[in-house]
Amino acid sequence: MRDEIVVTYRIETTGSVETLAEKIASDQSTGTFTPLPGETPALKARVGARVLGVRDLGTTAEAGFGREAAGSDEPYRVGEADIAYPIEAVGVDLAALMTIAINGVYAIKGFTGIRVTGLALPSAFGTRYPGPQFGTEGTFALTGVPRDRPIIGTIVKPALGLRPDESAAMIRELAEAGVDFVKDDEKLMSPAYSSLEARVKAVMPAILDHEQRTGKKVMMAFGITAADPDEMMRNHDIVLAAGGNAAVVNINSIGMGAMLFLRKRSGLALHAHRNGWDILTRHPALGLDFSVYETIWRLLGVDQFQINGISAKYWESDASFARSYAALQRPLPPLAERPLPVVCSGQWGGQAPETIRVTGGSTDLLYLCGGGVVSHPGGPGAGVRAVRQAWEAARAGIPLETYAREHPELAASLAKFGPAPAPAEGPAPTESITR
Amino acid sequence: MRDEIVVTYRIETTGSVETLAEKIASDQSTGTFTPLPGETPALKARVGARVLGVRDLGTTAEAGFGREAAGSDEPYRVGEADIAYPIEAVGVDLAALMTIAINGVYAIKGFTGIRVTGLALPSAFGTRYPGPQFGTEGTFALTGVPRDRPIIGTIVKPALGLRPDESAAMIRELAEAGVDFVKDDEKLMSPAYSSLEARVKAVMPAILDHEQRTGKKVMMAFGITAADPDEMMRNHDIVLAAGGNAAVVNINSIGMGAMLFLRKRSGLALHAHRNGWDILTRHPALGLDFSVYETIWRLLGVDQFQINGISAKYWESDASFARSYAALQRPLPPLAERPLPVVCSGQWGGQAPETIRVTGGSTDLLYLCGGGVVSHPGGPGAGVRAVRQAWEAARAGIPLETYAREHPELAASLAKFGPAPAPAEGPAPTESITR
């Protein structure tokens, strides 16, 4: 039996879903636009892709895209196809996998929609690629946070413009307030007014001094992203040499190869910001699902994965966030670690009750608030305390408004950012998580 | 005066285009979802982005995407906004540029469409990044092709499944037929049945032997793509050490960092296959224009850029191809070289007359035929001759059917693949090129 990769595609077309599935299998392995003399049955049996099955998903009234393929009055048929690619053809290389089974399909003619919705890999990929070095378990261990609450984190704001000593002053205050994790905004890398080197030099003493006095080492993720992997490694080394233990990496802006290059040499927990991800998923008839995307980046070594959160400031829905959380919980043997879900975007603590409902009671997450902490009326320190209070209430099942009566920082957050999104009735929205 | 990067966005919304432009400028520099104490006027003046202008482009009846933002009966307003980002905030780093000015915007709420349509960079980027090493001039020099005709290339087919000795036999025949350039299919990298090392060992003697006998060195681009940049460099070194001078790189599957890593160390002409690009551009209300995309990859060092062609087998229109060709012709000072346009996808020679009309008479291109050469009834060698004949006819302004009367290989191509797309009347479609 052939060792195979199985990819699932959601296809939308005015034509036949089955025909397009067969076209994907042919175009993405041995075929081209015209029959070839060397494309023998023996060769196809060895390296050809094949359609395992097609599920009819009905019709839709609106074309996803590609009106070039759409007649005006025709219905758009939707179906999901599983296609198997032999390891013999692809090898165990993620760039080959991306090229053959994912990236290539979006060019094919005749779709009004094409989206990759599933990816099942042989365990050889998990053997070949490193996976997370400091995922969920590793990050909890490094921060010393007990497993019965989330890691509470924040972002130095304003995103751009602070000088290194201003960043350091803010981080000092956040550490005093008991924050577990701080990060540079993803937009802050190494501009002239706050070079990575100068920032590390200003900030790390605050982290280490706080550790010295309290025994608690705040995890500080510095923005080490650079287009040049050699420069990114120099940035990494600066952070590591100064006693840092984490870094923010803008994964789509550096790409797969640079991520792996960094991971192979990394001593830091790698916190992935996925800016640019939206272009790959925002249109429902185009792109790929997060479960597919995170599988690739998990293999490459992402330790902490930003996935937005309840009532995010961005376009993403709560249901989409719930699916992303569930995707990160799936095991990917033989990898030991799973990436830590980073719940973020417009968070201020008020979303804690609904978040814990989505996770089914789990607090295996980093809860990351930027403006929701930094712009707290009592200052960033009070902002951190308010978020911790919100999670205490959520874990105890106490309404935030009730808990706020004896917790003034939470009361101030509710007054400024509230009301909190009302927790929906019933158990976790498993129907959306398991789709 | 601040040194600035200017990015143009096409915005579609049921709300106000101006308001969303201001939101992009705020979100992508100093702001977040709530006002911040440190976001002072002085800080904003130093690092804040600002809207230079908004052009009204009317309304559209159909929402691009994001029906979450769209009321049912409202018109969708369309406008184009120019936003300036100071170098002080971004630095001269392409990953920072991508994160701040491009990747970040797709997450913002309230759009029914968001597309990046323009990018004007200060010359500091062209000083910082290498650009093409063997672009148009370099590739013509390496292949020894005279400047009054295109470089004629082909692709070893079937894409997958041939053993190294089978690839070598085909390349030997193609060289004999006078081909200038041969490449591995982008899906062929280093699978077990044809490892890069074994393939180079089998193929390069055919190239070098032909050079020895004829003085003509066929440029052979081997598929060196690998997810791991270290492995990709080893692949590069294998090709270079064996006397090769080119490589196929699947740029979206490796990412920006790995491309730059390779370019900094490369002795080969780097032929970019952009599989996956379609996901970033196929929906007209989402993603980015090729002119923006190619600017980034040109700076990183792409030498030869695949841009499809007339009557491509893929979804892309002839007008889109014409715009891509024009984009690659723009100078990007201070870079000396421009990437060589690679005209490809379903090409067989019949598109030569319409192609030369689109280029305004220029033959500064690599004309790449896969199945159109390999499945020629007379074999691949006859396929190469047919394509050369088609270009001779196109350059002389002789209809292909007329020229085919005395050129049997072209006649056989016309019989199998034809008829050729009829050249449109009049001059080059400049209205689409210059948009």
PDB file of N, CA and C in Angstrom, chain A residues 27 32 34-35 46 62 65 67 88 93 99 103 106-109 128 161 187 193 227-231 250 253-254 256-257 264-265 275-276 278-279 282-283 287 312-315 375, chain B residues 27 32 34-35 46 62 65 67 88 93 99 103 106-109 128 159 161 187 193 227-231 250 253-254 256-257 264-265 275-276 278-279 282-283 287 312-315 375:
ATOM      1  N   ASP A  27      -3.743  17.479 -12.695  1.00  0.00           N
ATOM      2  CA  ASP A  27      -2.855  18.654 -12.826  1.00  0.00           C
ATOM      3  C   ASP A  27      -1.784  18.671 -11.750  1.00  0.00           C
ATOM      4  N   THR A  32      -0.876  17.599 -17.673  1.00  0.00           N
ATOM      5  CA  THR A  32      -0.877  18.999 -18.080  1.00  0.00           C
ATOM      6  C   THR A  32      -2.062  19.195 -19.019  1.00  0.00           C
ATOM      7  N   THR A  34      -2.503  18.813 -22.084  1.00  0.00           N
ATOM      8  CA  THR A  34      -2.593  17.939 -23.259  1.00  0.00           C
ATOM      9  C   THR A  34      -2.013  16.581 -22.861  1.00  0.00           C
ATOM     10  N   PRO A  35      -2.511  15.482 -23.428  1.00  0.00           N
ATOM     11  CA  PRO A  35      -1.965  14.171 -23.046  1.00  0.00           C
ATOM     12  C   PRO A  35      -0.475  14.085 -23.381  1.00  0.00           C
ATOM     13  N   ARG A  46       2.351   4.895  -9.829  1.00  0.00           N
ATOM     14  CA  ARG A  46       3.436   5.109  -8.881  1.00  0.00           C
ATOM     15  C   ARG A  46       3.354   6.501  -8.235  1.00  0.00           C
ATOM     16  N   GLU A  62     -24.826  32.432  -4.573  1.00  0.00           N
ATOM     17  CA  GLU A  62     -23.842  33.436  -4.932  1.00  0.00           C
ATOM     18  C   GLU A  62     -22.507  32.798  -5.259  1.00  0.00           C
ATOM     19  N   PHE A  65     -16.100  33.527  -6.212  1.00  0.00           N
ATOM     20  CA  PHE A  65     -15.277  34.454  -6.977  1.00  0.00           C
ATOM     21  C   PHE A  65     -15.265  33.914  -8.398  1.00  0.00           C
ATOM     22  N   ARG A  67     -16.078  35.053 -11.486  1.00  0.00           N
ATOM     23  CA  ARG A  67     -17.287  35.107 -12.308  1.00  0.00           C
ATOM     24  C   ARG A  67     -16.985  34.747 -13.751  1.00  0.00           C
ATOM     25  N   GLU A  88       5.644   8.854  -2.378  1.00  0.00           N
ATOM     26  CA  GLU A  88       6.576   8.621  -3.494  1.00  0.00           C
ATOM     27  C   GLU A  88       6.692   9.852  -4.393  1.00  0.00           C
ATOM     28  N   ASP A  93       8.562  16.679   2.406  1.00  0.00           N
ATOM     29  CA  ASP A  93       9.067  18.049   2.408  1.00  0.00           C
ATOM     30  C   ASP A  93       7.871  18.991   2.380  1.00  0.00           C
ATOM     31  N   THR A  99       3.511  23.123  -2.547  1.00  0.00           N
ATOM     32  CA  THR A  99       3.496  23.358  -3.988  1.00  0.00           C
ATOM     33  C   THR A  99       2.516  22.429  -4.698  1.00  0.00           C
ATOM     34  N   ASN A 103      -0.734  24.996  -2.879  1.00  0.00           N
ATOM     35  CA  ASN A 103      -0.553  26.224  -3.656  1.00  0.00           C
ATOM     36  C   ASN A 103      -0.939  26.089  -5.127  1.00  0.00           C
ATOM     37  N   TYR A 106      -4.997  26.664  -6.668  1.00  0.00           N
ATOM     38  CA  TYR A 106      -5.745  27.915  -6.800  1.00  0.00           C
ATOM     39  C   TYR A 106      -5.681  28.498  -8.200  1.00  0.00           C
ATOM     40  N   ALA A 107      -4.766  27.993  -9.024  1.00  0.00           N
ATOM     41  CA  ALA A 107      -4.618  28.512 -10.383  1.00  0.00           C
ATOM     42  C   ALA A 107      -5.563  27.840 -11.367  1.00  0.00           C
ATOM     43  N   ILE A 108      -6.134  26.718 -10.975  1.00  0.00           N
ATOM     44  CA  ILE A 108      -6.904  25.910 -11.935  1.00  0.00           C
ATOM     45  C   ILE A 108      -8.179  26.646 -12.348  1.00  0.00           C
ATOM     46  N   LYS A 109      -8.500  26.541 -13.609  1.00  0.00           N
ATOM     47  CA  LYS A 109      -9.659  27.211 -14.204  1.00  0.00           C
ATOM     48  C   LYS A 109     -10.954  26.478 -13.862  1.00  0.00           C
ATOM     49  N   ARG A 128      10.210  14.177  10.626  1.00  0.00           N
ATOM     50  CA  ARG A 128      11.147  15.006   9.852  1.00  0.00           C
ATOM     51  C   ARG A 128      11.266  16.427  10.398  1.00  0.00           C
ATOM     52  N   GLY A 161       6.609  53.824  18.347  1.00  0.00           N
ATOM     53  CA  GLY A 161       6.957  55.178  18.767  1.00  0.00           C
ATOM     54  C   GLY A 161       7.629  55.304  20.116  1.00  0.00           C
ATOM     55  N   LYS A 187       4.130  44.984  15.153  1.00  0.00           N
ATOM     56  CA  LYS A 187       4.636  45.973  14.190  1.00  0.00           C
ATOM     57  C   LYS A 187       5.985  46.563  14.612  1.00  0.00           C
ATOM     58  N   TYR A 193      14.589  54.285  15.977  1.00  0.00           N
ATOM     59  CA  TYR A 193      14.339  54.909  17.274  1.00  0.00           C
ATOM     60  C   TYR A 193      14.267  53.893  18.409  1.00  0.00           C
ATOM     61  N   ALA A 227      13.429  40.443   7.463  1.00  0.00           N
ATOM     62  CA  ALA A 227      13.324  39.745   6.172  1.00  0.00           C
ATOM     63  C   ALA A 227      14.510  38.811   5.956  1.00  0.00           C
ATOM     64  N   ASP A 228      15.650  39.191   6.489  1.00  0.00           N
ATOM     65  CA  ASP A 228      16.873  38.416   6.297  1.00  0.00           C
ATOM     66  C   ASP A 228      17.044  37.426   7.455  1.00  0.00           C
ATOM     67  N   PRO A 229      17.013  36.118   7.181  1.00  0.00           N
ATOM     68  CA  PRO A 229      17.141  35.139   8.267  1.00  0.00           C
ATOM     69  C   PRO A 229      18.439  35.287   9.067  1.00  0.00           C
ATOM     70  N   ASP A 230      19.505  35.701   8.403  1.00  0.00           N
ATOM     71  CA  ASP A 230      20.764  35.906   9.130  1.00  0.00           C
ATOM     72  C   ASP A 230      20.589  37.012  10.168  1.00  0.00           C
ATOM     73  N   GLU A 231      19.904  38.076   9.766  1.00  0.00           N
ATOM     74  CA  GLU A 231      19.663  39.177  10.698  1.00  0.00           C
ATOM     75  C   GLU A 231      18.711  38.747  11.814  1.00  0.00           C
ATOM     76  N   ASN A 250       6.641  37.229  12.979  1.00  0.00           N
ATOM     77  CA  ASN A 250       5.548  37.459  12.022  1.00  0.00           C
ATOM     78  C   ASN A 250       5.675  36.433  10.915  1.00  0.00           C
ATOM     79  N   SER A 253       5.221  37.049   7.132  1.00  0.00           N
ATOM     80  CA  SER A 253       6.137  38.038   6.558  1.00  0.00           C
ATOM     81  C   SER A 253       7.541  37.476   6.376  1.00  0.00           C
ATOM     82  N   ILE A 254       7.860  36.387   7.056  1.00  0.00           N
ATOM     83  CA  ILE A 254       9.179  35.763   6.842  1.00  0.00           C
ATOM     84  C   ILE A 254       9.062  34.497   5.997  1.00  0.00           C
ATOM     85  N   MET A 256       7.862  30.184   5.379  1.00  0.00           N
ATOM     86  CA  MET A 256       8.110  28.875   5.973  1.00  0.00           C
ATOM     87  C   MET A 256       9.587  28.566   6.179  1.00  0.00           C
ATOM     88  N   GLY A 257      10.392  28.857   5.166  1.00  0.00           N
ATOM     89  CA  GLY A 257      11.809  28.496   5.259  1.00  0.00           C
ATOM     90  C   GLY A 257      12.514  29.215   6.391  1.00  0.00           C
ATOM     91  N   LYS A 264      15.351  25.704  14.066  1.00  0.00           N
ATOM     92  CA  LYS A 264      16.440  24.740  14.191  1.00  0.00           C
ATOM     93  C   LYS A 264      17.554  25.258  15.097  1.00  0.00           C
ATOM     94  N   ARG A 265      17.663  26.594  15.198  1.00  0.00           N
ATOM     95  CA  ARG A 265      18.754  27.207  15.956  1.00  0.00           C
ATOM     96  C   ARG A 265      18.258  27.914  17.209  1.00  0.00           C
ATOM     97  N   ASN A 275      -0.230  37.893  11.114  1.00  0.00           N
ATOM     98  CA  ASN A 275      -0.701  38.953  10.230  1.00  0.00           C
ATOM     99  C   ASN A 275      -0.520  38.543   8.777  1.00  0.00           C
ATOM    100  N   GLY A 276      -1.557  38.766   7.982  1.00  0.00           N
ATOM    101  CA  GLY A 276      -1.562  38.305   6.602  1.00  0.00           C
ATOM    102  C   GLY A 276      -2.350  37.022   6.422  1.00  0.00           C
ATOM    103  N   ASP A 278      -5.335  36.504   7.249  1.00  0.00           N
ATOM    104  CA  ASP A 278      -6.705  36.813   6.851  1.00  0.00           C
ATOM    105  C   ASP A 278      -6.890  36.756   5.334  1.00  0.00           C
ATOM    106  N   ILE A 279      -5.869  37.156   4.584  1.00  0.00           N
ATOM    107  CA  ILE A 279      -5.983  37.120   3.137  1.00  0.00           C
ATOM    108  C   ILE A 279      -6.183  35.688   2.656  1.00  0.00           C
ATOM    109  N   ARG A 282     -10.180  34.863   4.690  1.00  0.00           N
ATOM    110  CA  ARG A 282     -11.323  35.735   4.963  1.00  0.00           C
ATOM    111  C   ARG A 282     -12.491  35.484   4.017  1.00  0.00           C
ATOM    112  N   HIS A 283     -12.191  35.172   2.753  1.00  0.00           N
ATOM    113  CA  HIS A 283     -13.275  34.812   1.848  1.00  0.00           C
ATOM    114  C   HIS A 283     -13.585  33.335   2.017  1.00  0.00           C
ATOM    115  N   GLY A 287      -9.016  29.941  -0.350  1.00  0.00           N
ATOM    116  CA  GLY A 287      -7.958  29.861   0.651  1.00  0.00           C
ATOM    117  C   GLY A 287      -7.909  28.551   1.389  1.00  0.00           C
ATOM    118  N   ALA A 312     -13.500  39.724  19.093  1.00  0.00           N
ATOM    119  CA  ALA A 312     -12.225  40.318  18.663  1.00  0.00           C
ATOM    120  C   ALA A 312     -12.452  41.664  17.998  1.00  0.00           C
ATOM    121  N   LYS A 313     -11.387  42.464  18.001  1.00  0.00           N
ATOM    122  CA  LYS A 313     -11.511  43.749  17.293  1.00  0.00           C
ATOM    123  C   LYS A 313     -11.458  43.550  15.787  1.00  0.00           C
ATOM    124  N   TYR A 314     -10.975  42.387  15.353  1.00  0.00           N
ATOM    125  CA  TYR A 314     -10.886  42.103  13.920  1.00  0.00           C
ATOM    126  C   TYR A 314     -12.181  41.487  13.398  1.00  0.00           C
ATOM    127  N   TRP A 315     -12.192  41.134  12.123  1.00  0.00           N
ATOM    128  CA  TRP A 315     -13.402  40.635  11.462  1.00  0.00           C
ATOM    129  C   TRP A 315     -13.803  39.239  11.926  1.00  0.00           C
ATOM    130  N   SER A 375      -4.528  50.753  28.617  1.00  0.00           N
ATOM    131  CA  SER A 375      -5.341  51.964  28.739  1.00  0.00           C
ATOM    132  C   SER A 375      -6.344  51.867  29.897  1.00  0.00           C
TER     133      SER A 375
ATOM    134  N   ASP B  27      -4.641  52.005  12.845  1.00  0.00           N
ATOM    135  CA  ASP B  27      -4.386  50.628  13.300  1.00  0.00           C
ATOM    136  C   ASP B  27      -2.993  50.159  12.918  1.00  0.00           C
ATOM    137  N   THR B  32      -4.894  51.367  18.563  1.00  0.00           N
ATOM    138  CA  THR B  32      -5.541  50.083  18.785  1.00  0.00           C
ATOM    139  C   THR B  32      -7.032  50.360  18.987  1.00  0.00           C
ATOM    140  N   THR B  34      -8.798  51.145  21.436  1.00  0.00           N
ATOM    141  CA  THR B  34      -9.179  52.089  22.475  1.00  0.00           C
ATOM    142  C   THR B  34      -8.079  53.149  22.547  1.00  0.00           C
ATOM    143  N   PRO B  35      -8.425  54.397  22.883  1.00  0.00           N
ATOM    144  CA  PRO B  35      -7.363  55.419  22.958  1.00  0.00           C
ATOM    145  C   PRO B  35      -6.299  55.039  23.993  1.00  0.00           C
ATOM    146  N   ARG B  46       5.743  61.621  14.587  1.00  0.00           N
ATOM    147  CA  ARG B  46       7.016  60.969  14.302  1.00  0.00           C
ATOM    148  C   ARG B  46       6.837  59.644  13.564  1.00  0.00           C
ATOM    149  N   GLU B  62     -22.351  44.019  -6.007  1.00  0.00           N
ATOM    150  CA  GLU B  62     -22.059  42.779  -5.297  1.00  0.00           C
ATOM    151  C   GLU B  62     -20.931  42.971  -4.297  1.00  0.00           C
ATOM    152  N   PHE B  65     -16.496  40.312  -0.340  1.00  0.00           N
ATOM    153  CA  PHE B  65     -16.526  39.251   0.664  1.00  0.00           C
ATOM    154  C   PHE B  65     -17.029  39.888   1.937  1.00  0.00           C
ATOM    155  N   ARG B  67     -19.614  39.382   4.097  1.00  0.00           N
ATOM    156  CA  ARG B  67     -21.005  39.802   4.195  1.00  0.00           C
ATOM    157  C   ARG B  67     -21.363  40.159   5.632  1.00  0.00           C
ATOM    158  N   GLU B  88      10.843  56.174   9.452  1.00  0.00           N
ATOM    159  CA  GLU B  88      11.110  56.188  10.894  1.00  0.00           C
ATOM    160  C   GLU B  88      10.354  55.063  11.614  1.00  0.00           C
ATOM    161  N   ASP B  93      13.056  47.406   6.057  1.00  0.00           N
ATOM    162  CA  ASP B  93      13.026  45.953   6.188  1.00  0.00           C
ATOM    163  C   ASP B  93      11.749  45.459   5.529  1.00  0.00           C
ATOM    164  N   THR B  99       4.446  43.427   7.226  1.00  0.00           N
ATOM    165  CA  THR B  99       3.634  43.340   8.443  1.00  0.00           C
ATOM    166  C   THR B  99       2.801  44.590   8.644  1.00  0.00           C
ATOM    167  N   ASN B 103       0.258  43.065   5.226  1.00  0.00           N
ATOM    168  CA  ASN B 103      -0.380  41.917   5.873  1.00  0.00           C
ATOM    169  C   ASN B 103      -1.385  42.300   6.960  1.00  0.00           C
ATOM    170  N   TYR B 106      -5.581  43.214   6.219  1.00  0.00           N
ATOM    171  CA  TYR B 106      -6.660  42.290   5.837  1.00  0.00           C
ATOM    172  C   TYR B 106      -7.505  41.843   7.025  1.00  0.00           C
ATOM    173  N   ALA B 107      -7.020  42.100   8.233  1.00  0.00           N
ATOM    174  CA  ALA B 107      -7.754  41.680   9.433  1.00  0.00           C
ATOM    175  C   ALA B 107      -8.787  42.707   9.883  1.00  0.00           C
ATOM    176  N   ILE B 108      -8.680  43.909   9.356  1.00  0.00           N
ATOM    177  CA  ILE B 108      -9.522  44.997   9.866  1.00  0.00           C
ATOM    178  C   ILE B 108     -10.991  44.753   9.510  1.00  0.00           C
ATOM    179  N   LYS B 109     -11.857  45.074  10.459  1.00  0.00           N
ATOM    180  CA  LYS B 109     -13.291  44.875  10.325  1.00  0.00           C
ATOM    181  C   LYS B 109     -13.913  45.963   9.447  1.00  0.00           C
ATOM    182  N   ARG B 128      19.319  48.496   0.034  1.00  0.00           N
ATOM    183  CA  ARG B 128      19.417  47.490   1.086  1.00  0.00           C
ATOM    184  C   ARG B 128      19.330  46.062   0.558  1.00  0.00           C
ATOM    185  N   ALA B 159       5.332  15.875 -15.374  1.00  0.00           N
ATOM    186  CA  ALA B 159       5.849  16.660 -14.267  1.00  0.00           C
ATOM    187  C   ALA B 159       6.502  15.778 -13.219  1.00  0.00           C
ATOM    188  N   GLY B 161       7.446  11.614 -11.945  1.00  0.00           N
ATOM    189  CA  GLY B 161       7.492  10.195 -12.248  1.00  0.00           C
ATOM    190  C   GLY B 161       8.671   9.725 -13.084  1.00  0.00           C
ATOM    191  N   LYS B 187       6.723  21.033  -9.655  1.00  0.00           N
ATOM    192  CA  LYS B 187       6.324  20.019  -8.656  1.00  0.00           C
ATOM    193  C   LYS B 187       7.438  18.999  -8.399  1.00  0.00           C
ATOM    194  N   TYR B 193      12.506   8.827  -5.942  1.00  0.00           N
ATOM    195  CA  TYR B 193      12.764   8.195  -7.248  1.00  0.00           C
ATOM    196  C   TYR B 193      13.612   9.079  -8.163  1.00  0.00           C
ATOM    197  N   ALA B 227      11.817  23.008   1.997  1.00  0.00           N
ATOM    198  CA  ALA B 227      11.313  23.816   3.111  1.00  0.00           C
ATOM    199  C   ALA B 227      12.458  24.327   3.978  1.00  0.00           C
ATOM    200  N   ASP B 228      13.517  23.563   4.059  1.00  0.00           N
ATOM    201  CA  ASP B 228      14.656  23.907   4.910  1.00  0.00           C
ATOM    202  C   ASP B 228      15.689  24.680   4.081  1.00  0.00           C
ATOM    203  N   PRO B 229      15.953  25.946   4.413  1.00  0.00           N
ATOM    204  CA  PRO B 229      16.915  26.737   3.628  1.00  0.00           C
ATOM    205  C   PRO B 229      18.307  26.102   3.580  1.00  0.00           C
ATOM    206  N   ASP B 230      18.704  25.429   4.652  1.00  0.00           N
ATOM    207  CA  ASP B 230      20.011  24.757   4.637  1.00  0.00           C
ATOM    208  C   ASP B 230      20.033  23.676   3.562  1.00  0.00           C
ATOM    209  N   GLU B 231      18.934  22.939   3.459  1.00  0.00           N
ATOM    210  CA  GLU B 231      18.853  21.891   2.445  1.00  0.00           C
ATOM    211  C   GLU B 231      18.786  22.509   1.048  1.00  0.00           C
ATOM    212  N   ASN B 250      10.164  27.731  -5.851  1.00  0.00           N
ATOM    213  CA  ASN B 250       8.737  27.949  -5.610  1.00  0.00           C
ATOM    214  C   ASN B 250       8.608  28.977  -4.487  1.00  0.00           C
ATOM    215  N   SER B 253       6.151  28.894  -1.512  1.00  0.00           N
ATOM    216  CA  SER B 253       6.285  27.721  -0.646  1.00  0.00           C
ATOM    217  C   SER B 253       7.505  27.808   0.259  1.00  0.00           C
ATOM    218  N   ILE B 254       8.456  28.673  -0.062  1.00  0.00           N
ATOM    219  CA  ILE B 254       9.608  28.856   0.826  1.00  0.00           C
ATOM    220  C   ILE B 254       9.503  30.152   1.618  1.00  0.00           C
ATOM    221  N   MET B 256       9.622  34.662   1.926  1.00  0.00           N
ATOM    222  CA  MET B 256      10.544  35.765   1.654  1.00  0.00           C
ATOM    223  C   MET B 256      11.930  35.550   2.243  1.00  0.00           C
ATOM    224  N   GLY B 257      11.981  35.105   3.492  1.00  0.00           N
ATOM    225  CA  GLY B 257      13.271  34.970   4.162  1.00  0.00           C
ATOM    226  C   GLY B 257      14.172  33.974   3.469  1.00  0.00           C
ATOM    227  N   LYS B 264      21.434  35.678  -1.392  1.00  0.00           N
ATOM    228  CA  LYS B 264      22.696  36.210  -0.866  1.00  0.00           C
ATOM    229  C   LYS B 264      23.867  35.282  -1.141  1.00  0.00           C
ATOM    230  N   ARG B 265      23.562  33.991  -1.308  1.00  0.00           N
ATOM    231  CA  ARG B 265      24.610  32.990  -1.469  1.00  0.00           C
ATOM    232  C   ARG B 265      24.627  32.375  -2.861  1.00  0.00           C
ATOM    233  N   ASN B 275       3.509  29.494  -7.746  1.00  0.00           N
ATOM    234  CA  ASN B 275       2.336  28.724  -7.316  1.00  0.00           C
ATOM    235  C   ASN B 275       1.885  29.185  -5.932  1.00  0.00           C
ATOM    236  N   GLY B 276       0.596  29.388  -5.783  1.00  0.00           N
ATOM    237  CA  GLY B 276       0.045  29.938  -4.552  1.00  0.00           C
ATOM    238  C   GLY B 276      -0.277  31.422  -4.686  1.00  0.00           C
ATOM    239  N   ASP B 278      -2.097  32.796  -6.837  1.00  0.00           N
ATOM    240  CA  ASP B 278      -3.497  32.988  -7.203  1.00  0.00           C
ATOM    241  C   ASP B 278      -4.379  33.251  -5.988  1.00  0.00           C
ATOM    242  N   ILE B 279      -4.065  32.607  -4.872  1.00  0.00           N
ATOM    243  CA  ILE B 279      -4.859  32.803  -3.666  1.00  0.00           C
ATOM    244  C   ILE B 279      -4.799  34.264  -3.227  1.00  0.00           C
ATOM    245  N   ARG B 282      -6.740  36.168  -6.910  1.00  0.00           N
ATOM    246  CA  ARG B 282      -7.807  35.686  -7.797  1.00  0.00           C
ATOM    247  C   ARG B 282      -9.136  36.386  -7.542  1.00  0.00           C
ATOM    248  N   HIS B 283      -9.429  36.702  -6.280  1.00  0.00           N
ATOM    249  CA  HIS B 283     -10.642  37.457  -5.997  1.00  0.00           C
ATOM    250  C   HIS B 283     -10.333  38.940  -6.163  1.00  0.00           C
ATOM    251  N   GLY B 287      -6.725  40.874  -1.549  1.00  0.00           N
ATOM    252  CA  GLY B 287      -5.354  40.518  -1.870  1.00  0.00           C
ATOM    253  C   GLY B 287      -4.515  41.667  -2.371  1.00  0.00           C
ATOM    254  N   ALA B 312      -3.766  31.320 -21.392  1.00  0.00           N
ATOM    255  CA  ALA B 312      -3.144  30.396 -20.445  1.00  0.00           C
ATOM    256  C   ALA B 312      -4.098  29.250 -20.107  1.00  0.00           C
ATOM    257  N   LYS B 313      -3.514  28.136 -19.645  1.00  0.00           N
ATOM    258  CA  LYS B 313      -4.383  27.029 -19.212  1.00  0.00           C
ATOM    259  C   LYS B 313      -5.026  27.350 -17.873  1.00  0.00           C
ATOM    260  N   TYR B 314      -4.477  28.325 -17.147  1.00  0.00           N
ATOM    261  CA  TYR B 314      -5.028  28.704 -15.842  1.00  0.00           C
ATOM    262  C   TYR B 314      -6.123  29.745 -15.992  1.00  0.00           C
ATOM    263  N   TRP B 315      -6.659  30.199 -14.852  1.00  0.00           N
ATOM    264  CA  TRP B 315      -7.804  31.111 -14.847  1.00  0.00           C
ATOM    265  C   TRP B 315      -7.446  32.507 -15.338  1.00  0.00           C
ATOM    266  N   SER B 375       4.641  17.126 -26.061  1.00  0.00           N
ATOM    267  CA  SER B 375       3.662  16.229 -26.690  1.00  0.00           C
ATOM    268  C   SER B 375       3.480  16.536 -28.179  1.00  0.00           C
TER     269      SER B 375
END
